[in-house]
CSV table of C-alpha atoms in Angstrom, one decimal:
chain,number,residue,atom,x,y,z
P,1,UNK,CA,28.9,8.2,2.0
P,2,UNK,CA,28.9,11.9,2.0
P,3,UNK,CA,30.2,14.2,4.8
P,4,UNK,CA,30.5,17.9,4.9
P,5,UNK,CA,30.5,20.8,7.2
P,6,UNK,CA,28.0,23.9,6.9
P,7,UNK,CA,28.6,27.2,8.4
P,8,UNK,CA,26.6,30.3,7.5
P,9,UNK,CA,24.8,28.8,4.4
P,10,UNK,CA,28.1,27.4,2.9
P,11,UNK,CA,29.4,23.9,2.4
P,12,UNK,CA,33.0,22.6,3.1
P,13,UNK,CA,33.5,19.2,2.1
P,14,UNK,CA,35.7,17.1,4.5
P,15,UNK,CA,38.4,14.8,2.7
P,16,UNK,CA,39.8,13.4,6.0
P,17,UNK,CA,38.6,10.9,8.4
P,18,UNK,CA,35.6,11.3,10.7
P,19,UNK,CA,37.7,12.6,13.6
P,20,UNK,CA,39.0,15.4,11.5
P,21,UNK,CA,35.5,16.2,10.3
P,22,UNK,CA,34.2,16.5,13.9
P,23,UNK,CA,37.0,18.5,15.2
P,24,UNK,CA,36.8,21.0,12.2
P,25,UNK,CA,32.8,21.3,13.0
P,26,UNK,CA,33.5,21.9,16.7
P,27,UNK,CA,36.1,24.7,15.7
P,28,UNK,CA,33.7,26.6,13.3
P,29,UNK,CA,31.7,27.7,16.2
P,30,UNK,CA,28.1,27.6,17.3
P,31,UNK,CA,26.6,28.2,13.8
P,32,UNK,CA,28.4,25.3,12.4
P,33,UNK,CA,27.4,21.7,12.2
P,34,UNK,CA,28.6,18.5,10.4
P,35,UNK,CA,26.3,16.2,8.0
P,36,UNK,CA,27.5,12.5,7.5
P,37,UNK,CA,25.2,10.5,5.2
P,38,UNK,CA,25.6,6.9,5.0
P,39,UNK,CA,24.0,4.0,3.0
P,40,UNK,CA,23.5,0.7,4.5
P,41,UNK,CA,26.7,0.8,6.8
P,42,UNK,CA,28.5,-2.0,8.4
P,43,UNK,CA,28.7,-2.2,12.1
P,44,UNK,CA,32.3,-1.4,11.7
P,45,UNK,CA,31.7,1.8,9.5
P,46,UNK,CA,29.1,3.0,12.0
P,47,UNK,CA,31.1,2.4,15.0
P,48,UNK,CA,33.6,4.9,13.5
P,49,UNK,CA,31.0,7.5,13.6
P,50,UNK,CA,29.4,6.6,16.9
P,51,UNK,CA,32.7,6.6,18.8
P,52,UNK,CA,33.5,10.2,17.7
P,53,UNK,CA,29.9,11.6,18.2
P,54,UNK,CA,29.2,9.5,21.3
P,55,UNK,CA,26.1,8.0,19.9
P,56,UNK,CA,24.1,5.5,21.9
P,57,UNK,CA,24.8,2.0,21.4
P,58,UNK,CA,21.1,1.1,21.3
P,59,UNK,CA,20.5,3.5,18.6
P,60,UNK,CA,23.5,2.6,16.7
P,61,UNK,CA,22.5,-1.3,16.9
P,62,UNK,CA,19.0,-0.1,15.6
P,63,UNK,CA,20.7,1.8,12.6
P,64,UNK,CA,22.7,-1.2,11.8
P,65,UNK,CA,20.1,-4.0,11.9
P,66,UNK,CA,17.1,-1.6,10.4
P,67,UNK,CA,13.6,-3.0,10.6
P,68,UNK,CA,12.5,-0.5,13.0
P,69,UNK,CA,9.0,1.1,13.4
P,70,UNK,CA,9.0,5.0,12.9
P,71,UNK,CA,9.9,6.6,16.3
P,72,UNK,CA,11.8,9.4,17.9
P,73,UNK,CA,14.1,8.7,21.0
P,74,UNK,CA,15.9,11.0,23.1
P,75,UNK,CA,19.5,9.9,24.3
P,76,UNK,CA,20.9,12.7,26.5
P,77,UNK,CA,21.5,15.7,24.3
P,78,UNK,CA,20.8,14.0,20.9
P,79,UNK,CA,17.8,12.5,19.0
P,80,UNK,CA,17.3,9.4,17.3
P,81,UNK,CA,14.6,9.3,14.6
P,82,UNK,CA,13.6,6.6,12.3
P,83,UNK,CA,11.2,7.1,9.3
P,84,UNK,CA,10.1,4.5,6.9
P,85,UNK,CA,10.6,5.3,3.1
P,86,UNK,CA,8.6,3.8,0.2
P,87,UNK,CA,9.4,2.8,-3.2
P,88,UNK,CA,6.4,2.0,-5.8
P,89,UNK,CA,7.2,-0.7,-8.3
P,90,UNK,CA,4.8,0.1,-11.0
P,91,UNK,CA,5.0,-3.1,-13.0
P,92,UNK,CA,4.0,-5.3,-10.0
P,93,UNK,CA,2.1,-2.6,-8.0
P,94,UNK,CA,4.4,-3.6,-5.1
P,95,UNK,CA,5.6,-1.3,-2.3
P,96,UNK,CA,9.2,-1.6,-1.2
P,97,UNK,CA,9.8,-0.3,2.4
P,98,UNK,CA,13.3,1.0,3.4
P,99,UNK,CA,14.4,3.2,6.3
P,100,UNK,CA,16.2,6.5,7.2
P,101,UNK,CA,17.7,6.7,10.6
P,102,UNK,CA,18.6,10.2,11.5
P,103,UNK,CA,20.9,11.0,14.7
P,104,UNK,CA,20.6,14.6,15.7
P,105,UNK,CA,22.8,16.9,17.9
P,106,UNK,CA,23.6,20.3,18.5
P,107,UNK,CA,26.5,20.2,16.0
P,108,UNK,CA,26.0,17.3,14.0
P,109,UNK,CA,23.6,15.1,12.0
P,110,UNK,CA,24.1,11.5,10.8
P,111,UNK,CA,21.6,10.1,8.1
P,112,UNK,CA,21.6,6.2,7.8
P,113,UNK,CA,19.5,5.0,4.7
P,114,UNK,CA,18.3,1.5,4.0
P,115,UNK,CA,16.8,0.4,1.0
P,116,UNK,CA,16.7,2.1,-2.4
P,117,UNK,CA,13.9,4.7,-1.7
P,118,UNK,CA,14.4,8.3,-1.1
P,119,UNK,CA,18.3,8.7,-1.9
P,120,UNK,CA,19.3,11.7,-0.1
P,121,UNK,CA,21.5,13.5,-2.7
P,122,UNK,CA,18.5,15.4,-3.7
P,123,UNK,CA,17.6,16.3,-0.2
P,124,UNK,CA,21.3,17.4,0.6
P,125,UNK,CA,21.1,19.6,-2.7
P,126,UNK,CA,17.9,21.2,-1.5
P,127,UNK,CA,19.1,22.1,1.8
P,128,UNK,CA,22.6,23.4,0.6
P,129,UNK,CA,20.3,25.7,-1.9
P,130,UNK,CA,18.4,27.3,0.8
P,131,UNK,CA,20.7,29.5,3.1
P,132,UNK,CA,17.9,30.2,5.4
P,133,UNK,CA,17.2,26.5,6.0
P,134,UNK,CA,20.8,25.8,6.7
P,135,UNK,CA,20.8,28.6,9.3
P,136,UNK,CA,18.4,26.6,11.5
P,137,UNK,CA,21.2,24.0,11.9
P,138,UNK,CA,20.9,20.1,12.2
P,139,UNK,CA,17.0,20.2,12.6
P,140,UNK,CA,16.8,21.6,9.1
P,141,UNK,CA,18.2,18.4,7.7
P,142,UNK,CA,15.6,16.5,9.8
P,143,UNK,CA,12.9,18.6,8.3
P,144,UNK,CA,14.1,18.0,4.9
P,145,UNK,CA,14.4,14.2,5.3
P,146,UNK,CA,10.9,14.0,6.7
P,147,UNK,CA,9.3,16.5,4.0
P,148,UNK,CA,10.9,14.4,1.2
P,149,UNK,CA,9.7,11.1,2.7
P,150,UNK,CA,6.2,12.4,3.0
P,151,UNK,CA,6.2,13.8,-0.4
P,152,UNK,CA,6.9,10.4,-1.6
P,153,UNK,CA,4.0,9.1,0.4
P,154,UNK,CA,1.8,11.4,-1.3
P,155,UNK,CA,2.9,10.2,-4.8
P,156,UNK,CA,2.4,6.5,-3.8
P,157,UNK,CA,-1.2,7.4,-2.8
P,158,UNK,CA,-1.9,8.5,-6.4
P,159,UNK,CA,-0.4,5.4,-7.8
P,160,UNK,CA,-2.6,3.3,-5.4
P,161,UNK,CA,-5.5,5.2,-6.1
P,162,UNK,CA,-4.9,4.4,-9.9
P,163,UNK,CA,-4.6,0.9,-9.1
P,164,UNK,CA,-7.9,0.7,-7.1
P,165,UNK,CA,-9.6,2.4,-10.1
P,166,UNK,CA,-8.3,0.0,-12.6
P,167,UNK,CA,-9.6,-2.9,-10.3
P,168,UNK,CA,-13.0,-1.3,-9.9
P,169,UNK,CA,-13.4,-1.1,-13.8
P,170,UNK,CA,-12.2,-4.9,-13.9
P,171,UNK,CA,-14.9,-5.8,-11.2
P,172,UNK,CA,-18.0,-4.0,-12.9
P,173,UNK,CA,-17.0,-4.6,-16.3
P,174,UNK,CA,-19.2,-7.2,-18.5
P,175,UNK,CA,-18.0,-10.6,-18.1
P,176,UNK,CA,-15.7,-9.7,-15.2
P,177,UNK,CA,-12.6,-12.0,-14.5
P,178,UNK,CA,-11.8,-13.1,-11.0
P,179,UNK,CA,-9.7,-10.4,-9.6
P,180,UNK,CA,-10.0,-11.5,-5.9
P,181,UNK,CA,-6.2,-12.1,-5.5
P,182,UNK,CA,-5.2,-8.7,-7.0
P,183,UNK,CA,-7.5,-6.9,-4.5
P,184,UNK,CA,-6.1,-8.9,-1.6
P,185,UNK,CA,-2.4,-8.2,-2.7
P,186,UNK,CA,-3.2,-4.5,-3.2
P,187,UNK,CA,-4.9,-4.2,0.4
P,188,UNK,CA,-1.7,-6.0,1.8
P,189,UNK,CA,0.3,-3.2,0.2
P,190,UNK,CA,-2.2,-0.6,1.6
P,191,UNK,CA,-1.9,-2.1,5.1
P,192,UNK,CA,2.0,-1.9,4.7
P,193,UNK,CA,1.9,1.6,3.3
P,194,UNK,CA,-0.2,2.5,6.8
P,195,UNK,CA,2.3,0.7,9.0
P,196,UNK,CA,4.9,3.0,7.5
P,197,UNK,CA,3.1,6.4,7.6
P,198,UNK,CA,0.6,6.2,10.6
P,199,UNK,CA,3.3,5.8,13.4
P,200,UNK,CA,5.1,8.8,12.1
P,201,UNK,CA,2.2,11.1,13.0
P,202,UNK,CA,2.7,11.2,16.6
P,203,UNK,CA,6.4,11.7,16.0
P,204,UNK,CA,5.8,14.9,14.1
P,205,UNK,CA,3.0,16.2,16.7
P,206,UNK,CA,5.6,15.9,19.3
P,207,UNK,CA,8.1,17.8,17.3
P,208,UNK,CA,5.4,20.3,16.5
P,209,UNK,CA,4.3,20.8,20.2
P,210,UNK,CA,7.8,21.9,21.1
P,211,UNK,CA,8.9,19.0,23.1
P,212,UNK,CA,12.3,18.8,21.6
P,213,UNK,CA,14.7,21.9,22.0
P,214,UNK,CA,16.9,20.8,19.1
P,215,UNK,CA,13.9,21.4,16.6
P,216,UNK,CA,12.6,24.5,18.4
P,217,UNK,CA,13.7,26.8,15.4
P,218,UNK,CA,12.0,24.8,12.8
P,219,UNK,CA,8.4,24.2,14.1
P,220,UNK,CA,6.7,25.8,11.4
P,221,UNK,CA,8.4,23.7,9.0
P,222,UNK,CA,7.5,20.5,10.8
P,223,UNK,CA,4.1,21.8,11.2
P,224,UNK,CA,3.7,21.9,7.3
P,225,UNK,CA,5.0,18.4,7.0
P,226,UNK,CA,2.4,17.1,9.7
P,227,UNK,CA,-0.4,18.7,7.7
P,228,UNK,CA,0.9,16.8,4.5
P,229,UNK,CA,1.4,13.6,6.5
P,230,UNK,CA,-2.2,13.8,8.1
P,231,UNK,CA,-3.7,14.2,4.5
P,232,UNK,CA,-2.0,11.1,3.5
P,233,UNK,CA,-3.1,9.1,6.5
P,234,UNK,CA,-6.7,10.2,5.5
P,235,UNK,CA,-6.3,9.0,2.0
P,236,UNK,CA,-4.7,5.8,3.1
P,237,UNK,CA,-7.8,4.9,5.3
P,238,UNK,CA,-10.0,5.7,2.6
P,239,UNK,CA,-8.1,3.4,0.2
P,240,UNK,CA,-8.4,0.8,2.6
P,241,UNK,CA,-12.2,1.2,3.1
P,242,UNK,CA,-12.5,1.5,-0.7
P,243,UNK,CA,-10.6,-1.9,-1.2
P,244,UNK,CA,-13.1,-3.4,1.3
P,245,UNK,CA,-16.0,-2.2,-0.6
P,246,UNK,CA,-14.4,-3.4,-4.1
P,247,UNK,CA,-13.9,-6.9,-2.5
P,248,UNK,CA,-17.3,-7.1,-1.3
P,249,UNK,CA,-18.9,-6.0,-4.6
P,250,UNK,CA,-16.6,-8.4,-6.3
P,251,UNK,CA,-17.6,-11.4,-4.2
P,252,UNK,CA,-21.3,-10.5,-4.5
P,253,UNK,CA,-21.1,-10.2,-8.3
P,254,UNK,CA,-19.2,-13.8,-8.5
P,255,UNK,CA,-22.0,-15.0,-6.3
P,256,UNK,CA,-24.7,-13.6,-8.6
P,257,UNK,CA,-23.0,-15.0,-11.8
P,258,UNK,CA,-22.7,-18.4,-10.2
P,259,UNK,CA,-26.5,-18.1,-9.1
P,260,UNK,CA,-27.4,-17.2,-12.6
P,261,UNK,CA,-25.4,-20.2,-14.0
P,262,UNK,CA,-27.1,-22.6,-11.7
P,263,UNK,CA,-30.5,-21.2,-12.8
P,264,UNK,CA,-29.7,-21.7,-16.5
P,265,UNK,CA,-28.5,-25.4,-15.7
P,266,UNK,CA,-31.7,-25.9,-13.7
P,267,UNK,CA,-33.8,-24.6,-16.5
P,268,UNK,CA,-32.1,-27.0,-19.0
P,269,UNK,CA,-32.5,-29.9,-16.8
P,270,UNK,CA,-36.5,-29.0,-16.5
P,271,UNK,CA,-36.8,-29.1,-20.2
P,272,UNK,CA,-35.0,-32.3,-20.4
P,273,UNK,CA,-37.1,-33.7,-17.8
P,274,UNK,CA,-40.4,-33.5,-19.7
P,275,UNK,CA,-39.4,-35.7,-22.9
P,276,UNK,CA,-37.4,-38.1,-20.3
P,277,UNK,CA,-40.6,-38.5,-18.2
P,278,UNK,CA,-42.9,-39.2,-21.3
P,279,UNK,CA,-40.2,-41.7,-22.9
P,280,UNK,CA,-39.8,-43.3,-19.6
P,281,UNK,CA,-43.4,-44.1,-19.3
P,282,UNK,CA,-43.6,-45.6,-22.8
P,283,UNK,CA,-40.4,-47.6,-22.3
P,284,UNK,CA,-41.9,-49.4,-19.4
P,285,UNK,CA,-43.2,-52.2,-22.0
P,286,UNK,CA,-46.5,-53.1,-20.3
P,287,UNK,CA,-48.7,-55.1,-22.5
P,288,UNK,CA,-52.0,-53.3,-21.6
P,289,UNK,CA,-51.1,-50.0,-22.9
P,290,UNK,CA,-54.0,-48.9,-25.1
P,291,UNK,CA,-52.1,-45.9,-26.6
P,292,UNK,CA,-49.6,-48.4,-28.1
P,293,UNK,CA,-52.4,-49.4,-30.7
P,294,UNK,CA,-53.4,-46.0,-31.9
P,295,UNK,CA,-52.4,-45.0,-35.2
P,296,UNK,CA,-51.9,-41.4,-34.2
P,297,UNK,CA,-50.2,-42.2,-30.9
P,298,UNK,CA,-46.5,-41.7,-31.8
P,299,UNK,CA,-47.0,-38.1,-33.5
P,300,UNK,CA,-49.3,-37.3,-30.7
P,301,UNK,CA,-46.6,-38.2,-27.8
P,302,UNK,CA,-44.2,-36.1,-29.9
P,303,UNK,CA,-46.4,-33.2,-30.2
P,304,UNK,CA,-47.3,-33.1,-26.4
P,305,UNK,CA,-43.5,-33.3,-25.7
P,306,UNK,CA,-42.8,-30.6,-28.0
P,307,UNK,CA,-45.6,-28.5,-26.8
P,308,UNK,CA,-44.9,-28.9,-23.0
P,309,UNK,CA,-41.1,-28.2,-23.8
P,310,UNK,CA,-42.1,-24.9,-25.6
P,311,UNK,CA,-44.4,-23.8,-22.8
P,312,UNK,CA,-41.8,-24.8,-20.2
P,313,UNK,CA,-39.1,-22.8,-22.1
P,314,UNK,CA,-41.4,-19.7,-22.4
P,315,UNK,CA,-42.3,-19.6,-18.7
P,316,UNK,CA,-38.7,-19.9,-17.6
P,317,UNK,CA,-37.5,-17.3,-20.1
P,318,UNK,CA,-40.2,-14.9,-18.8
P,319,UNK,CA,-38.8,-15.7,-15.3
P,320,UNK,CA,-35.3,-14.7,-16.4
P,321,UNK,CA,-33.8,-18.3,-16.1
P,322,UNK,CA,-32.9,-18.3,-19.7
């Protein structure tokens, strides 16, 4: 947990309890605000903050339980924003989803993070290093959080693109192995990615349209974040479509390979059928078979079988069955 008061671009760390911090922020004037950062707090820990800042109990419940969709809700004079965070595990190509909840008021901002993705220490350092950004108040913190999350989205899209290219090489390589399970697994990750980023688009669009007074001084910043998010949204859609194409191509190639195997089996069966038929005829042991009395009958039968087999092999090879 980290808590500090910001006034005129400078930070003042609070060492007392939440009540002392909030009182100090109020005493600082209109250009002063309190930022409290929490990581996976318990209900009791968050209630201490909620009681001092009069946070809505429904929003507090969402922040404790997590597993919320990206959204923005207004509770009186404050806003409650939920964004999904992503962490790409490179060894397994899995995407771990977390959340950041932001309570935003005129003189306070509370961030609640779940999961290991997007630790906010770097965001806090970034905001503290930009005096102009700090002058925008609590909305600057919301912008910095959204910008950090969307930048992570962009990095994850590059990782997914690299995974898709690797799958494409596996699909179209000679003697390709069966990667159906890998394609399906990556497709699930892309759909989970979409579930994290796509609902955030209307949230930022509402902010950019100026529907929330608390964010009125940072519209140009949020507009930039929205532009980056829309670019990510298009890339995720493209990745999903590309995975569909890769899966279809893989299934088609597997079917073609199986068909070629069946043709080879059928071709060998045709070659074996010729001597089998001749041997079956001469194995019937009828008495009146004039060929049995010929001195050249045995080599002639062998010659006919070899000739027919060679002719059959030649015709099948020309047809691509071998």
